[in-house]
Tab-separated table of C-alpha atoms in Angstrom:
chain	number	residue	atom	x	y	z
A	1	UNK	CA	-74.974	30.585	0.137
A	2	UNK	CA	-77.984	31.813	-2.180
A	3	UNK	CA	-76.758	35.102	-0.994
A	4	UNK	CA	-73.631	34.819	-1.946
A	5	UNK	CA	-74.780	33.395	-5.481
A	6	UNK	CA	-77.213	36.530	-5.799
A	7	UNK	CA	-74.572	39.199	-5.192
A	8	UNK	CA	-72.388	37.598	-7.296
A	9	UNK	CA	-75.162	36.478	-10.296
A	10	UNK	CA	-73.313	38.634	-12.792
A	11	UNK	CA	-70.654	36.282	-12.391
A	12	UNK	CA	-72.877	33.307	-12.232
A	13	UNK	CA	-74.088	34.317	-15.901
A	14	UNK	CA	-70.977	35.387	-17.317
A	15	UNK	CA	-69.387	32.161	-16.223
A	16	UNK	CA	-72.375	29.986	-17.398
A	17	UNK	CA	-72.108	32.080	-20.995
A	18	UNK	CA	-67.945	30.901	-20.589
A	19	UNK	CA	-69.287	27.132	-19.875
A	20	UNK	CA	-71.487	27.128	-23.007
A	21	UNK	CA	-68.785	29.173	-25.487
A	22	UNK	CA	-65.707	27.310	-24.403
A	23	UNK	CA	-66.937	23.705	-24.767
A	24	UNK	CA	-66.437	24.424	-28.528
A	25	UNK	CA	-64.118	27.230	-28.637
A	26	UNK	CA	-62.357	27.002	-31.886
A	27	UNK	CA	-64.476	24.459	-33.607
A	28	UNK	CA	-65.828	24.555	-37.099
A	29	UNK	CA	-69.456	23.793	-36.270
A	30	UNK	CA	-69.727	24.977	-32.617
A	31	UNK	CA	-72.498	24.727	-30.788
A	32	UNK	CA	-73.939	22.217	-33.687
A	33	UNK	CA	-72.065	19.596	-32.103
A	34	UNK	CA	-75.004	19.807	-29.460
A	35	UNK	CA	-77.144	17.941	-32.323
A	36	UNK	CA	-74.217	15.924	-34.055
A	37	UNK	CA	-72.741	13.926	-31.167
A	38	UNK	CA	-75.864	12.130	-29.877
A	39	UNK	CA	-76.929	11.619	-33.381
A	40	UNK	CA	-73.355	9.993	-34.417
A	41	UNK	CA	-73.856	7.797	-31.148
A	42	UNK	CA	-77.326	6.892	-32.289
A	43	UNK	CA	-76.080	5.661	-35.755
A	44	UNK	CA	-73.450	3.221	-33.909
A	45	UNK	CA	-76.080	1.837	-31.782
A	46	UNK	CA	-78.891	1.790	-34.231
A	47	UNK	CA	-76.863	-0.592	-36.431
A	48	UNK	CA	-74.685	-2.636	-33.973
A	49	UNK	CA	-77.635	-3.414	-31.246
A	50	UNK	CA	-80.287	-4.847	-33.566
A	51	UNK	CA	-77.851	-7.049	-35.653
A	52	UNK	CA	-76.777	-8.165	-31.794
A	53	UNK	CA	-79.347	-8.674	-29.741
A	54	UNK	CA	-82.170	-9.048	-32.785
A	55	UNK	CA	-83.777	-6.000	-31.527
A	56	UNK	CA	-87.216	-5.541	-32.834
A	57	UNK	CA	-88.416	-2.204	-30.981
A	58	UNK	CA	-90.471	-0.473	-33.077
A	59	UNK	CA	-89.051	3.158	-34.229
A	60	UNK	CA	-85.546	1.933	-32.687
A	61	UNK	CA	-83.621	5.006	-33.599
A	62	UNK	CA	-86.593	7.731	-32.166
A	63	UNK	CA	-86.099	4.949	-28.548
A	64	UNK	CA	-82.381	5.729	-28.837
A	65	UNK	CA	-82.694	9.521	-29.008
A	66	UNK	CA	-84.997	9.638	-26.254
A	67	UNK	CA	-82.363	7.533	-24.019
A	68	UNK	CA	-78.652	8.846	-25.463
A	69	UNK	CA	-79.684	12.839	-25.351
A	70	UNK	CA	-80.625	13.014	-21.428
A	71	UNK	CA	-77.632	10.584	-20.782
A	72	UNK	CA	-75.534	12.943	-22.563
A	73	UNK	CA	-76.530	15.443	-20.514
A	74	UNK	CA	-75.950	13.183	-17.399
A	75	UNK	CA	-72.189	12.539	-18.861
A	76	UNK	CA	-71.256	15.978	-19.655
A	77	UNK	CA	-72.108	17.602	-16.309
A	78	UNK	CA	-70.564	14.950	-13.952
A	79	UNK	CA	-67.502	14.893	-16.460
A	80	UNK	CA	-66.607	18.452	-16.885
A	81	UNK	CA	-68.612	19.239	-13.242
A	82	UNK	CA	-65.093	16.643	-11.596
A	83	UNK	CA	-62.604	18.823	-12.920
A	84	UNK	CA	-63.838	22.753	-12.685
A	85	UNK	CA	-62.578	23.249	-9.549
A	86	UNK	CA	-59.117	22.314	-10.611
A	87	UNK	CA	-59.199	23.533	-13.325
A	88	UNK	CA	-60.256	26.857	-12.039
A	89	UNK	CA	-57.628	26.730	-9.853
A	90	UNK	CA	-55.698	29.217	-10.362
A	91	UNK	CA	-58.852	31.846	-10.645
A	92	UNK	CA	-59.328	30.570	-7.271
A	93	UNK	CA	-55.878	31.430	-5.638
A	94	UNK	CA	-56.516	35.459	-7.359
A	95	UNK	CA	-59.918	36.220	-6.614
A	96	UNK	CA	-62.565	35.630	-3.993
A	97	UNK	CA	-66.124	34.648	-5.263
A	98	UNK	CA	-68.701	32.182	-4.048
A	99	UNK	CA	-66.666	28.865	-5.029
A	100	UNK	CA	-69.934	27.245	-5.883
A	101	UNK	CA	-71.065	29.410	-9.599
A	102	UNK	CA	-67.970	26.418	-10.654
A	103	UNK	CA	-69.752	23.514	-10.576
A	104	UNK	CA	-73.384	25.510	-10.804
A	105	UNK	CA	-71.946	26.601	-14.419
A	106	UNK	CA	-71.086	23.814	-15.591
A	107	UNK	CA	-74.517	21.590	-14.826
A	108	UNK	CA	-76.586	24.849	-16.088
A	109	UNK	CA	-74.586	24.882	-19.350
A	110	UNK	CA	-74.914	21.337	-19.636
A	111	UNK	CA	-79.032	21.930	-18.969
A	112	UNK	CA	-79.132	25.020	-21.648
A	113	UNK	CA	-77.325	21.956	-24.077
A	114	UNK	CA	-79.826	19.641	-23.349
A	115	UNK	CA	-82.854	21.991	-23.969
A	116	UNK	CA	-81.094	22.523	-26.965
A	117	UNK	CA	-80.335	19.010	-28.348
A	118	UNK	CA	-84.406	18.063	-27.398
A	119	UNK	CA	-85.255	19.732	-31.067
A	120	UNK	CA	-83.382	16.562	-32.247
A	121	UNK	CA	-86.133	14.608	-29.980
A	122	UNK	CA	-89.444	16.508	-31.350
A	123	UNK	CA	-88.022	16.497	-34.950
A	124	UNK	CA	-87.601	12.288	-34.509
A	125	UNK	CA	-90.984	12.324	-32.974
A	126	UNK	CA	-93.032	13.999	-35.391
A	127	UNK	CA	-91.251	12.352	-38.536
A	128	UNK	CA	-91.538	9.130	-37.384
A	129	UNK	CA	-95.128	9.549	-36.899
A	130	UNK	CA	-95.264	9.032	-32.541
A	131	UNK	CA	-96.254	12.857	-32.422
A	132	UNK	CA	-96.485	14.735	-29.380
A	133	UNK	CA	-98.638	14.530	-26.609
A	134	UNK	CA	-99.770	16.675	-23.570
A	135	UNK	CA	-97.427	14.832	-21.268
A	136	UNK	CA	-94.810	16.908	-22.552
A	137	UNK	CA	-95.974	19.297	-20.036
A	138	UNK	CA	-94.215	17.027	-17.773
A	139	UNK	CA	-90.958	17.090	-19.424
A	140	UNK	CA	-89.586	20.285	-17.652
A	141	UNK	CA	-90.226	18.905	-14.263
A	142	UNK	CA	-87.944	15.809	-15.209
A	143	UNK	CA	-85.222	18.092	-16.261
A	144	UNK	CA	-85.411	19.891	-13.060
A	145	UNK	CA	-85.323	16.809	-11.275
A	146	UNK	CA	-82.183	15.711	-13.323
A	147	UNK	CA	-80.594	18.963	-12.518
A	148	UNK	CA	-80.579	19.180	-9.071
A	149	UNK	CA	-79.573	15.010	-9.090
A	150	UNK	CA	-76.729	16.323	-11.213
A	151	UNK	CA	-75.893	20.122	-9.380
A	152	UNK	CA	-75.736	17.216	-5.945
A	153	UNK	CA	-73.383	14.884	-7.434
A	154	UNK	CA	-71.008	17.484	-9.282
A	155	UNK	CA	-70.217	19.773	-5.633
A	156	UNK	CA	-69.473	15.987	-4.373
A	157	UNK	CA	-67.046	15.077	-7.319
A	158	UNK	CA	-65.189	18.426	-7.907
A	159	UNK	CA	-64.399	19.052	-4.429
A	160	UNK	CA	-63.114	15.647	-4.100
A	161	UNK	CA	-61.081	15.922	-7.222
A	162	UNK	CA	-59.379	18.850	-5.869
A	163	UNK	CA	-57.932	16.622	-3.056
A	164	UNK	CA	-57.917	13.306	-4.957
A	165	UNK	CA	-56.911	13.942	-8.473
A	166	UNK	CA	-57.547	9.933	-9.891
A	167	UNK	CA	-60.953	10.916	-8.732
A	168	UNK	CA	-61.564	11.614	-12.377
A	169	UNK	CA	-60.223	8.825	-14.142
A	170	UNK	CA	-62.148	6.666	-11.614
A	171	UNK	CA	-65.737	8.717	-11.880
A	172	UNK	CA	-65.350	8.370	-15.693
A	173	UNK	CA	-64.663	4.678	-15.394
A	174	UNK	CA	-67.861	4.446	-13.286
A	175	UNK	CA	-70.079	6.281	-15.703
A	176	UNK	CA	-68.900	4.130	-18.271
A	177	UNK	CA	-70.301	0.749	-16.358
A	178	UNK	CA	-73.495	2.845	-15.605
A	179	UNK	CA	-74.349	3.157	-19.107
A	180	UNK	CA	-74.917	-0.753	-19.519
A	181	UNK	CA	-76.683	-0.782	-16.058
A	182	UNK	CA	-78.878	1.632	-17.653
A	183	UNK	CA	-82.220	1.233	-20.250
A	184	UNK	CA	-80.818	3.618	-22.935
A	185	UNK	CA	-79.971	1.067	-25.939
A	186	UNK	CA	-82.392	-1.240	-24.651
A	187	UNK	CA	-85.993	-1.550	-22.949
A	188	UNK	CA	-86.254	-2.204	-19.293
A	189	UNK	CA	-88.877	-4.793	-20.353
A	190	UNK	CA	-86.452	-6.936	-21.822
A	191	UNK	CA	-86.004	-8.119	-18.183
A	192	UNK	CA	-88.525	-10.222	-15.931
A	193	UNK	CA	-90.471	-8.316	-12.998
A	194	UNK	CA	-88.502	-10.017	-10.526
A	195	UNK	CA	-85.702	-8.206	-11.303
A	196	UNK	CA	-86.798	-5.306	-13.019
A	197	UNK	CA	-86.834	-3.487	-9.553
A	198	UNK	CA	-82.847	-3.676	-10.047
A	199	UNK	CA	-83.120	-1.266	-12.457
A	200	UNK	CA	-84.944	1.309	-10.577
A	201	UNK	CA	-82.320	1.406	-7.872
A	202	UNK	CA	-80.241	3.505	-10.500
A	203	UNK	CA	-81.918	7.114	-10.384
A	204	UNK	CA	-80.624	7.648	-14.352
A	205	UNK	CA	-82.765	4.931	-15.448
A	206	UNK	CA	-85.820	5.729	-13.413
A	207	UNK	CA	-85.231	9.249	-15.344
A	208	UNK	CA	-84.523	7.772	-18.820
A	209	UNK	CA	-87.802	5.495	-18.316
A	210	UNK	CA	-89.321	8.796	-17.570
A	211	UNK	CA	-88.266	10.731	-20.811
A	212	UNK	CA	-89.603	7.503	-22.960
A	213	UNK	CA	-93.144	7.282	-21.218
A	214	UNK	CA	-94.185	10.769	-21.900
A	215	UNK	CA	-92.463	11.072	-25.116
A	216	UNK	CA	-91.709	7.579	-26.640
A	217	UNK	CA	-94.889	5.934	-24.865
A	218	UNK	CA	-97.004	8.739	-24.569
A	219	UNK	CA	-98.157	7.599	-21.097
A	220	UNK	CA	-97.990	8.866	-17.192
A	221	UNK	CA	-94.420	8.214	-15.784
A	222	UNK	CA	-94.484	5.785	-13.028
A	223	UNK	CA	-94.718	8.738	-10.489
A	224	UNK	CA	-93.551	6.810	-7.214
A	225	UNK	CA	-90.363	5.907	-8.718
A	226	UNK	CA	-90.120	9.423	-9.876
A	227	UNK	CA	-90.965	10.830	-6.407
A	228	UNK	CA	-88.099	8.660	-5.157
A	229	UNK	CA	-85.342	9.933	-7.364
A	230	UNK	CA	-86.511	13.914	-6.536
A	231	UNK	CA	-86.292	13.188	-3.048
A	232	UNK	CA	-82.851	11.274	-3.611
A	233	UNK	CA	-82.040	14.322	-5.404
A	234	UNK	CA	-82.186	16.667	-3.061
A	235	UNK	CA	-80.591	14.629	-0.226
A	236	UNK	CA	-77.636	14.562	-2.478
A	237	UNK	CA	-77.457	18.344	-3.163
A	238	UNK	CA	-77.715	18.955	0.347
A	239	UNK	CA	-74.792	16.181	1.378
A	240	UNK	CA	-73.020	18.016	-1.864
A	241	UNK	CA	-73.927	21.507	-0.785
A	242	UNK	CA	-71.965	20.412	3.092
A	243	UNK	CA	-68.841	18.460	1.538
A	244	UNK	CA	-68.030	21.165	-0.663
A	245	UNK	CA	-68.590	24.255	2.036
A	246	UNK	CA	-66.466	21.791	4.343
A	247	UNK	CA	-63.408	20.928	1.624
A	248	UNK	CA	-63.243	24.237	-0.153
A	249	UNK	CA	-61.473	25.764	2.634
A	250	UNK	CA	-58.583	23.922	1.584
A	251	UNK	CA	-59.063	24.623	-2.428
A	252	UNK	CA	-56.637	27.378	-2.763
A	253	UNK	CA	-53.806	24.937	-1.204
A	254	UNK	CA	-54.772	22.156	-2.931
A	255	UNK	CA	-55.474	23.485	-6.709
């Protein structure tokens, strides 16, 4: 496979550059909406949350950033990553190339919008007066870590979606509970150590816990937890890798 994907890295780039261009083809502010989006979601939350649950963490909206940015990256991938295949399809019935630069585009477009929409992160750190500290230089290894969790799941969903095409409507339903099973608008210490191990059963918020100790917190990430989800990781890209070498023989029949 990684020889296929480095004869064929021409394509791999061009198609990653078509990811990145096309999400907003046609739009007044283009790639801008990389910034405005999470910050429109953080104004909802930062009024609604504290008026509901009397929220009283400090530097609320700067928590929120932290949280909502890598989840958007999370949502993004996994929704767009269900569908490429499909969508692709009729690319797919024309030409022959390594079937897997689809969903590898899309998650690497996703991670080059991410990078991006972290200058929304540093500018909130630094103006609410957190600053930065050295465990930034941890940051890139949790973004790899979410990438491969996210390259795994995305060859699971978009071959499946080829074959079952509710799979979409029922992945975005599931993404949608996630979010509330996850610490983004709220601090994983709101709930008692007994149960608090719940939480870390969900590899997002292990990740989003992650994010907020070296940047919010300005502390080491709990590294065994961490550990965990990069191993998890890379189970699921390699169970991904095998479903979609096994179901994209039938992707030109299907799409």
């Amino acid at each position: 496979m990684f020889k296929e994907l480095y004869k064929y890295r021409e394509l791999l780039k061009s198609n990653i550059r078509k990811e990145i261009r096309g999400k907003y083809k046609g739009s007044f502010l283009g790639v801008l909406w990389s910034f405005v989006n999470p910050l429109l979601s953080v104004l909802v939350y930062a009024i609604v949350f504290p008026l509901v649950l009397k929220n009283t963490q400090p530097h609320y909206v700067t928590f929120l950033i932290i949280g909502i940015i890598p989840w958007t990256f999370f949502t993004s991938a996994v929704s767009q990553g269900t569908t490429t295949v499909y969508i692709n399809g009729g690319i797919i019935k024309k030409v022959y190339f390594p079937r897997e630069i689809l969903p590898i585009s899309v998650v690497t477009s996703s991670l080059i919008n991410f990078i991006i929409s972290c200058l929304i992160i540093f500018i909130f750190l630094i103006f609410s007066g957190i600053g930065i500290s050295a465990y930034i230089l941890l940051l890139p290894i949790i973004m790899f870590i979410q990438y491969i969790l996210l390259l795994g799941i995305v060859f699971i969903t978009s071959s499946i979606d080829v074959y079952i095409r509710d799979a979409e409507y029922i992945i975005n339903f599931f993404i949608n509970m996630l979010f509330y099973a996850t610490p983004i608008i709220y601090s994983a210490d709101l709930f008692p150590k007994s149960v608090a191990w719940v939480l870390n059963l969900n590899p997002m918020a292990v990740l989003i816990n992650s994010y907020r100790d070296i940047l919010y917190y300005q502390q080491l990430p709990n590294l065994g937890n961490l550990f965990f989800v990069f191993l998890l990781s890379i189970m699921l890209l390699l169970i991904g890798i095998k479903i979609f070498k096994v179901l994209e023989k039938g992707f030109a029949e299907e799409v």
